[in-house]
Every structure is written in structure tokens, then in C-alpha cells.
Amino acid sequence: NFSVLFGVALLPHFWFTAVFTIYTNLFQAVFDWSAIVSAIHFLPVGIVASVVSCTGPLARIIEPKWIILTGEALLIVATILLALASSPNAYWPFVFSAFVVGATGAMLTFTHTNIAIFRTTPSRMAGTVGAIYNGAFQLGYAVGIATVSSVESSVEKKSSRGFDEYEGRAAALWFMLGVVGVETISVLTFYRVGREVADVGR
């Protein structure tokens, strides 16, 4: 389970970084919104993520695998909505909904992967596991920025309108959807309930 959870640990910050990178540029450089207006439109992400981060006690009732899969399913829905949101008028029907659903999914995945990874390893290894896990978060940031920017810019170079066109951003989001899909399949297939070996009671 550890290797699966390490892979999943890349996902929440990958998703957040990609979304903030894409939409900060879109809101300000293309839609010509001011910084404060753009920040207000990002508020749903922060509010929802803060609330969902308090769902840790659910792991006592529901196996973390199923909570993580729920989070990833929500990320799939949110990423599809974002890939279809190509104009300022799409904010409320698509982007707002995606921010709420996606922030919920990302924080469910983040919180319960955190819980599951410490269940999967012996308590004497907690420090090492914590360091590896935090390294996965940072790797998620780095990979998120690099891959999304690369996909977006490569598509924009071939577009007649370049940076102002949504095609590059949509391509980056479809790519991210593929990543989320692979992670979801890996958890569904390889994560084994009941294999936690952590000696929690010791």
C-alpha cells in the first residue's frame, strides 16, 4: 500500500498548483480581471478546502481507501468541468462548481492519504515516512507546474490566437484528468484493505 499512497500523495498539490497556475493567468491576462477580483473568484477553493480538512475522524468509520477513491472521483468531475469552461460566462455553471467539487476531492484525498500512509507503516518509521510523504507533496508541486505549463505552451504555439485561446489550458486539464484517472485505477486495483501493518497500539 505504501507505494500506491506515495503516488496518490502527488495528486492533491498537483491539482491545486495546476488549477491556480492556469486560472490566475486566465483571469488576469485574458479575462482582464483585477487581482482582487481574481482572488475573490478563488475563495470557494480556500473555504471548501478548510472545511473538508476537518474530515479526519471519518477514517474511524470508513476505510480510507473508499474515502480516497471518493476524493479522486470528485477530482475527475471537477477537472472535466474546468476543461469545458472557456469563457468568463462559464464561471458560475462550470468553474465555481469545479472549484467546490475539486477542492472537496483534493482535500479528501490529501487528508485521508495522510492517515492511511501512517497506518501502513510501523510507528518506529513515522519520522522517515513523514519526510518521504512531505517530499511527495513538493514533488507534486514541481511536477504540476512543469507538466501543465509544458502541455499548455506547446498547444498554444500551434494555435492562431496563442495565449488568449483556451485550447492550451483545456489540453493541460485533459492531461491532468488522465493523471487523476491513472491514480484512481491504481488505488482501486492495488490498494489492499486490511494490510495496514502499523503497530498503532504500541
PDB file of C-alpha atoms in Angstrom:
ATOM      1  CA  ASN A   1       0.000   0.000   0.000  1.00  0.00           C
ATOM      2  CA  PHE A   2       2.861   2.408   0.704  1.00  0.00           C
ATOM      3  CA  SER A   3       3.925   2.791  -2.938  1.00  0.00           C
ATOM      4  CA  VAL A   4       0.320   3.376  -4.020  1.00  0.00           C
ATOM      5  CA  LEU A   5      -0.193   6.004  -1.335  1.00  0.00           C
ATOM      6  CA  PHE A   6       3.088   7.708  -2.226  1.00  0.00           C
ATOM      7  CA  GLY A   7       1.799   8.083  -5.781  1.00  0.00           C
ATOM      8  CA  VAL A   8      -1.535   9.414  -4.550  1.00  0.00           C
ATOM      9  CA  ALA A   9       0.309  11.937  -2.358  1.00  0.00           C
ATOM     10  CA  LEU A  10       1.495  13.659  -5.533  1.00  0.00           C
ATOM     11  CA  LEU A  11      -2.064  14.335  -6.636  1.00  0.00           C
ATOM     12  CA  PRO A  12      -3.653  16.981  -4.342  1.00  0.00           C
ATOM     13  CA  HIS A  13      -0.899  19.572  -4.699  1.00  0.00           C
ATOM     14  CA  PHE A  14      -0.511  18.702  -8.387  1.00  0.00           C
ATOM     15  CA  TRP A  15      -4.195  19.543  -8.891  1.00  0.00           C
ATOM     16  CA  PHE A  16      -4.179  22.712  -6.776  1.00  0.00           C
ATOM     17  CA  THR A  17      -0.983  24.010  -8.406  1.00  0.00           C
ATOM     18  CA  ALA A  18      -2.239  23.315 -11.916  1.00  0.00           C
ATOM     19  CA  VAL A  19      -5.596  24.984 -11.296  1.00  0.00           C
ATOM     20  CA  PHE A  20      -4.114  28.080  -9.660  1.00  0.00           C
ATOM     21  CA  THR A  21      -1.458  28.436 -12.365  1.00  0.00           C
ATOM     22  CA  ILE A  22      -3.927  28.092 -15.226  1.00  0.00           C
ATOM     23  CA  TYR A  23      -6.703  30.247 -13.798  1.00  0.00           C
ATOM     24  CA  THR A  24      -4.589  33.042 -12.334  1.00  0.00           C
ATOM     25  CA  ASN A  25      -3.225  33.722 -15.817  1.00  0.00           C
ATOM     26  CA  LEU A  26      -6.616  33.237 -17.450  1.00  0.00           C
ATOM     27  CA  PHE A  27      -8.498  35.544 -15.081  1.00  0.00           C
ATOM     28  CA  GLN A  28      -5.973  38.386 -15.156  1.00  0.00           C
ATOM     29  CA  ALA A  29      -4.265  38.212 -18.553  1.00  0.00           C
ATOM     30  CA  VAL A  30      -7.134  37.005 -20.762  1.00  0.00           C
ATOM     31  CA  PHE A  31     -10.348  37.969 -18.964  1.00  0.00           C
ATOM     32  CA  ASP A  32      -8.665  41.217 -17.802  1.00  0.00           C
ATOM     33  CA  TRP A  33      -9.893  40.857 -14.219  1.00  0.00           C
ATOM     34  CA  SER A  34      -8.061  42.725 -11.477  1.00  0.00           C
ATOM     35  CA  ALA A  35      -6.002  40.836  -8.896  1.00  0.00           C
ATOM     36  CA  ILE A  36      -8.634  41.361  -6.184  1.00  0.00           C
ATOM     37  CA  VAL A  37     -11.489  40.189  -8.420  1.00  0.00           C
ATOM     38  CA  SER A  38      -9.470  37.126  -9.389  1.00  0.00           C
ATOM     39  CA  ALA A  39      -8.734  36.384  -5.732  1.00  0.00           C
ATOM     40  CA  ILE A  40     -12.431  36.638  -4.850  1.00  0.00           C
ATOM     41  CA  HIS A  41     -13.245  34.103  -7.552  1.00  0.00           C
ATOM     42  CA  PHE A  42     -10.757  31.696  -5.942  1.00  0.00           C
ATOM     43  CA  LEU A  43     -12.404  31.979  -2.498  1.00  0.00           C
ATOM     44  CA  PRO A  44     -14.554  28.828  -2.911  1.00  0.00           C
ATOM     45  CA  VAL A  45     -11.387  26.731  -3.111  1.00  0.00           C
ATOM     46  CA  GLY A  46      -9.998  28.030   0.179  1.00  0.00           C
ATOM     47  CA  ILE A  47     -13.289  27.919   2.061  1.00  0.00           C
ATOM     48  CA  VAL A  48     -14.252  24.413   0.965  1.00  0.00           C
ATOM     49  CA  ALA A  49     -10.738  23.022   1.462  1.00  0.00           C
ATOM     50  CA  SER A  50     -10.637  24.393   5.019  1.00  0.00           C
ATOM     51  CA  VAL A  51     -13.939  22.735   5.892  1.00  0.00           C
ATOM     52  CA  VAL A  52     -13.107  19.380   4.286  1.00  0.00           C
ATOM     53  CA  SER A  53      -9.728  19.253   6.042  1.00  0.00           C
ATOM     54  CA  CYS A  54     -11.676  18.522   9.248  1.00  0.00           C
ATOM     55  CA  THR A  55     -12.963  15.166   7.960  1.00  0.00           C
ATOM     56  CA  GLY A  56     -10.154  13.113   9.511  1.00  0.00           C
ATOM     57  CA  PRO A  57     -12.466  11.377  12.033  1.00  0.00           C
ATOM     58  CA  LEU A  58     -14.300   9.748   9.103  1.00  0.00           C
ATOM     59  CA  ALA A  59     -11.359   7.329   8.855  1.00  0.00           C
ATOM     60  CA  ARG A  60     -12.582   5.701  12.082  1.00  0.00           C
ATOM     61  CA  ILE A  61     -15.864   4.818  10.396  1.00  0.00           C
ATOM     62  CA  ILE A  62     -14.998   4.356   6.721  1.00  0.00           C
ATOM     63  CA  GLU A  63     -11.918   2.635   5.322  1.00  0.00           C
ATOM     64  CA  PRO A  64      -9.549   5.340   3.940  1.00  0.00           C
ATOM     65  CA  LYS A  65      -9.383   3.574   0.571  1.00  0.00           C
ATOM     66  CA  TRP A  66     -13.011   4.400  -0.142  1.00  0.00           C
ATOM     67  CA  ILE A  67     -12.667   7.989   1.039  1.00  0.00           C
ATOM     68  CA  ILE A  68      -9.603   8.451  -1.170  1.00  0.00           C
ATOM     69  CA  LEU A  69     -11.453   6.970  -4.142  1.00  0.00           C
ATOM     70  CA  THR A  70     -14.379   9.312  -3.466  1.00  0.00           C
ATOM     71  CA  GLY A  71     -11.980  12.248  -3.469  1.00  0.00           C
ATOM     72  CA  GLU A  72     -10.429  11.135  -6.734  1.00  0.00           C
ATOM     73  CA  ALA A  73     -13.849  10.655  -8.332  1.00  0.00           C
ATOM     74  CA  LEU A  74     -14.712  14.238  -7.359  1.00  0.00           C
ATOM     75  CA  LEU A  75     -11.427  15.410  -8.893  1.00  0.00           C
ATOM     76  CA  ILE A  76     -12.357  13.678 -12.141  1.00  0.00           C
ATOM     77  CA  VAL A  77     -15.703  15.502 -12.251  1.00  0.00           C
ATOM     78  CA  ALA A  78     -14.098  18.845 -11.373  1.00  0.00           C
ATOM     79  CA  THR A  79     -11.344  18.531 -13.967  1.00  0.00           C
ATOM     80  CA  ILE A  80     -13.846  17.741 -16.719  1.00  0.00           C
ATOM     81  CA  LEU A  81     -15.881  20.820 -15.776  1.00  0.00           C
ATOM     82  CA  LEU A  82     -12.769  23.012 -15.846  1.00  0.00           C
ATOM     83  CA  ALA A  83     -11.713  21.682 -19.245  1.00  0.00           C
ATOM     84  CA  LEU A  84     -15.079  22.811 -20.643  1.00  0.00           C
ATOM     85  CA  ALA A  85     -15.027  26.315 -19.103  1.00  0.00           C
ATOM     86  CA  SER A  86     -13.697  28.539 -21.874  1.00  0.00           C
ATOM     87  CA  SER A  87     -15.248  31.955 -21.207  1.00  0.00           C
ATOM     88  CA  PRO A  88     -15.966  34.383 -18.343  1.00  0.00           C
ATOM     89  CA  ASN A  89     -19.649  33.405 -18.569  1.00  0.00           C
ATOM     90  CA  ALA A  90     -18.692  29.836 -17.711  1.00  0.00           C
ATOM     91  CA  TYR A  91     -17.544  30.770 -14.201  1.00  0.00           C
ATOM     92  CA  TRP A  92     -20.763  30.043 -12.306  1.00  0.00           C
ATOM     93  CA  PRO A  93     -22.007  26.943 -14.150  1.00  0.00           C
ATOM     94  CA  PHE A  94     -18.573  25.346 -14.627  1.00  0.00           C
ATOM     95  CA  VAL A  95     -15.644  26.925 -12.766  1.00  0.00           C
ATOM     96  CA  PHE A  96     -17.400  27.655  -9.466  1.00  0.00           C
ATOM     97  CA  SER A  97     -18.871  24.155  -9.383  1.00  0.00           C
ATOM     98  CA  ALA A  98     -15.488  22.661 -10.273  1.00  0.00           C
ATOM     99  CA  PHE A  99     -13.732  24.677  -7.562  1.00  0.00           C
ATOM    100  CA  VAL A 100     -16.173  23.413  -4.919  1.00  0.00           C
ATOM    101  CA  VAL A 101     -16.158  19.795  -6.099  1.00  0.00           C
ATOM    102  CA  GLY A 102     -12.424  19.756  -6.827  1.00  0.00           C
ATOM    103  CA  ALA A 103     -11.387  21.340  -3.531  1.00  0.00           C
ATOM    104  CA  THR A 104     -13.547  18.778  -1.737  1.00  0.00           C
ATOM    105  CA  GLY A 105     -11.950  15.926  -3.672  1.00  0.00           C
ATOM    106  CA  ALA A 106      -8.385  17.182  -3.308  1.00  0.00           C
ATOM    107  CA  MET A 107      -8.695  17.714   0.447  1.00  0.00           C
ATOM    108  CA  LEU A 108     -10.388  14.351   0.999  1.00  0.00           C
ATOM    109  CA  THR A 109      -7.518  12.746  -0.899  1.00  0.00           C
ATOM    110  CA  PHE A 110      -4.898  14.787   0.973  1.00  0.00           C
ATOM    111  CA  THR A 111      -6.316  14.218   4.458  1.00  0.00           C
ATOM    112  CA  HIS A 112      -7.045  10.531   4.175  1.00  0.00           C
ATOM    113  CA  THR A 113      -3.896   9.612   2.268  1.00  0.00           C
ATOM    114  CA  ASN A 114      -2.072  11.198   5.192  1.00  0.00           C
ATOM    115  CA  ILE A 115      -3.953   8.973   7.633  1.00  0.00           C
ATOM    116  CA  ALA A 116      -3.643   5.837   5.501  1.00  0.00           C
ATOM    117  CA  ILE A 117       0.099   6.128   4.925  1.00  0.00           C
ATOM    118  CA  PHE A 118       0.803   6.157   8.661  1.00  0.00           C
ATOM    119  CA  ARG A 119      -1.490   3.176   9.139  1.00  0.00           C
ATOM    120  CA  THR A 120       0.508   1.328   6.516  1.00  0.00           C
ATOM    121  CA  THR A 121       3.921   1.754   8.149  1.00  0.00           C
ATOM    122  CA  PRO A 122       5.352   0.847  11.587  1.00  0.00           C
ATOM    123  CA  SER A 123       5.224   3.625  14.170  1.00  0.00           C
ATOM    124  CA  ARG A 124       9.014   3.486  14.626  1.00  0.00           C
ATOM    125  CA  MET A 125       9.312   4.662  10.999  1.00  0.00           C
ATOM    126  CA  ALA A 126       6.954   7.619  11.448  1.00  0.00           C
ATOM    127  CA  GLY A 127       9.669  10.262  11.076  1.00  0.00           C
ATOM    128  CA  THR A 128      11.052   8.756   7.890  1.00  0.00           C
ATOM    129  CA  VAL A 129       7.586   8.230   6.449  1.00  0.00           C
ATOM    130  CA  GLY A 130       6.633  11.818   7.254  1.00  0.00           C
ATOM    131  CA  ALA A 131       9.720  13.113   5.445  1.00  0.00           C
ATOM    132  CA  ILE A 132       9.049  10.933   2.387  1.00  0.00           C
ATOM    133  CA  TYR A 133       5.397  11.960   2.374  1.00  0.00           C
ATOM    134  CA  ASN A 134       6.227  15.666   2.512  1.00  0.00           C
ATOM    135  CA  GLY A 135       8.749  15.099  -0.266  1.00  0.00           C
ATOM    136  CA  ALA A 136       5.918  13.672  -2.357  1.00  0.00           C
ATOM    137  CA  PHE A 137       3.912  16.868  -1.794  1.00  0.00           C
ATOM    138  CA  GLN A 138       6.802  19.023  -3.016  1.00  0.00           C
ATOM    139  CA  LEU A 139       7.304  16.734  -5.991  1.00  0.00           C
ATOM    140  CA  GLY A 140       3.606  17.136  -6.784  1.00  0.00           C
ATOM    141  CA  TYR A 141       4.045  20.915  -6.843  1.00  0.00           C
ATOM    142  CA  ALA A 142       7.070  20.717  -9.134  1.00  0.00           C
ATOM    143  CA  VAL A 143       5.596  18.134 -11.488  1.00  0.00           C
ATOM    144  CA  GLY A 144       2.284  20.008 -11.600  1.00  0.00           C
ATOM    145  CA  ILE A 145       3.809  23.310 -12.684  1.00  0.00           C
ATOM    146  CA  ALA A 146       6.238  21.742 -15.152  1.00  0.00           C
ATOM    147  CA  THR A 147       3.855  19.386 -16.938  1.00  0.00           C
ATOM    148  CA  VAL A 148       0.866  21.704 -17.081  1.00  0.00           C
ATOM    149  CA  SER A 149       2.966  24.617 -18.347  1.00  0.00           C
ATOM    150  CA  SER A 150       4.639  22.390 -20.931  1.00  0.00           C
ATOM    151  CA  VAL A 151       1.383  20.973 -22.290  1.00  0.00           C
ATOM    152  CA  GLU A 152      -0.331  24.358 -22.321  1.00  0.00           C
ATOM    153  CA  SER A 153       2.508  26.206 -24.049  1.00  0.00           C
ATOM    154  CA  SER A 154       3.050  23.500 -26.676  1.00  0.00           C
ATOM    155  CA  VAL A 155      -0.611  23.662 -27.711  1.00  0.00           C
ATOM    156  CA  GLU A 156      -0.698  27.472 -27.628  1.00  0.00           C
ATOM    157  CA  LYS A 157       2.257  27.656 -30.028  1.00  0.00           C
ATOM    158  CA  LYS A 158       0.173  25.841 -32.642  1.00  0.00           C
ATOM    159  CA  SER A 159      -2.954  27.948 -32.033  1.00  0.00           C
ATOM    160  CA  SER A 160      -3.681  31.041 -34.115  1.00  0.00           C
ATOM    161  CA  ARG A 161      -4.592  33.112 -31.040  1.00  0.00           C
ATOM    162  CA  GLY A 162      -1.850  31.675 -28.856  1.00  0.00           C
ATOM    163  CA  PHE A 163      -2.038  32.631 -25.186  1.00  0.00           C
ATOM    164  CA  ASP A 164      -5.529  34.143 -25.498  1.00  0.00           C
ATOM    165  CA  GLU A 165      -7.031  30.873 -26.713  1.00  0.00           C
ATOM    166  CA  TYR A 166      -8.388  28.308 -24.234  1.00  0.00           C
ATOM    167  CA  GLU A 167      -7.145  25.284 -26.197  1.00  0.00           C
ATOM    168  CA  GLY A 168      -3.815  25.091 -24.372  1.00  0.00           C
ATOM    169  CA  ARG A 169      -5.423  25.306 -20.963  1.00  0.00           C
ATOM    170  CA  ALA A 170      -8.039  22.729 -21.915  1.00  0.00           C
ATOM    171  CA  ALA A 171      -5.295  20.375 -23.135  1.00  0.00           C
ATOM    172  CA  ALA A 172      -3.443  20.765 -19.841  1.00  0.00           C
ATOM    173  CA  LEU A 173      -6.631  19.978 -17.934  1.00  0.00           C
ATOM    174  CA  TRP A 174      -7.368  16.917 -20.079  1.00  0.00           C
ATOM    175  CA  PHE A 175      -3.820  15.759 -19.371  1.00  0.00           C
ATOM    176  CA  MET A 176      -4.439  16.265 -15.657  1.00  0.00           C
ATOM    177  CA  LEU A 177      -7.657  14.264 -15.984  1.00  0.00           C
ATOM    178  CA  GLY A 178      -5.593  11.386 -17.344  1.00  0.00           C
ATOM    179  CA  VAL A 179      -3.251  11.591 -14.354  1.00  0.00           C
ATOM    180  CA  VAL A 180      -6.170  11.549 -11.915  1.00  0.00           C
ATOM    181  CA  GLY A 181      -7.673   8.602 -13.782  1.00  0.00           C
ATOM    182  CA  VAL A 182      -4.444   6.591 -13.546  1.00  0.00           C
ATOM    183  CA  GLU A 183      -4.175   7.344  -9.822  1.00  0.00           C
ATOM    184  CA  THR A 184      -7.783   6.283  -9.289  1.00  0.00           C
ATOM    185  CA  ILE A 185      -7.256   2.984 -11.089  1.00  0.00           C
ATOM    186  CA  SER A 186      -4.067   2.323  -9.109  1.00  0.00           C
ATOM    187  CA  VAL A 187      -5.858   2.822  -5.783  1.00  0.00           C
ATOM    188  CA  LEU A 188      -8.815   0.729  -6.884  1.00  0.00           C
ATOM    189  CA  THR A 189      -6.577  -2.080  -8.121  1.00  0.00           C
ATOM    190  CA  PHE A 190      -3.528  -2.172  -5.869  1.00  0.00           C
ATOM    191  CA  TYR A 191      -4.591  -0.710  -2.513  1.00  0.00           C
ATOM    192  CA  ARG A 192      -5.419  -3.631  -0.237  1.00  0.00           C
ATOM    193  CA  VAL A 193      -7.756  -3.052   2.688  1.00  0.00           C
ATOM    194  CA  GLY A 194      -6.535  -4.753   5.861  1.00  0.00           C
ATOM    195  CA  ARG A 195      -2.827  -4.698   5.008  1.00  0.00           C
ATOM    196  CA  GLU A 196      -2.003  -1.905   7.409  1.00  0.00           C
ATOM    197  CA  VAL A 197       0.978  -3.096   9.422  1.00  0.00           C
ATOM    198  CA  ALA A 198       1.448  -0.109  11.661  1.00  0.00           C
ATOM    199  CA  ASP A 199       1.722  -1.056  15.306  1.00  0.00           C
ATOM    200  CA  VAL A 200      -0.558   1.794  16.313  1.00  0.00           C
ATOM    201  CA  GLY A 201      -1.216   0.414  19.753  1.00  0.00           C
ATOM    202  CA  ARG A 202       2.472   0.107  20.698  1.00  0.00           C
TER     203      ARG A 202
END
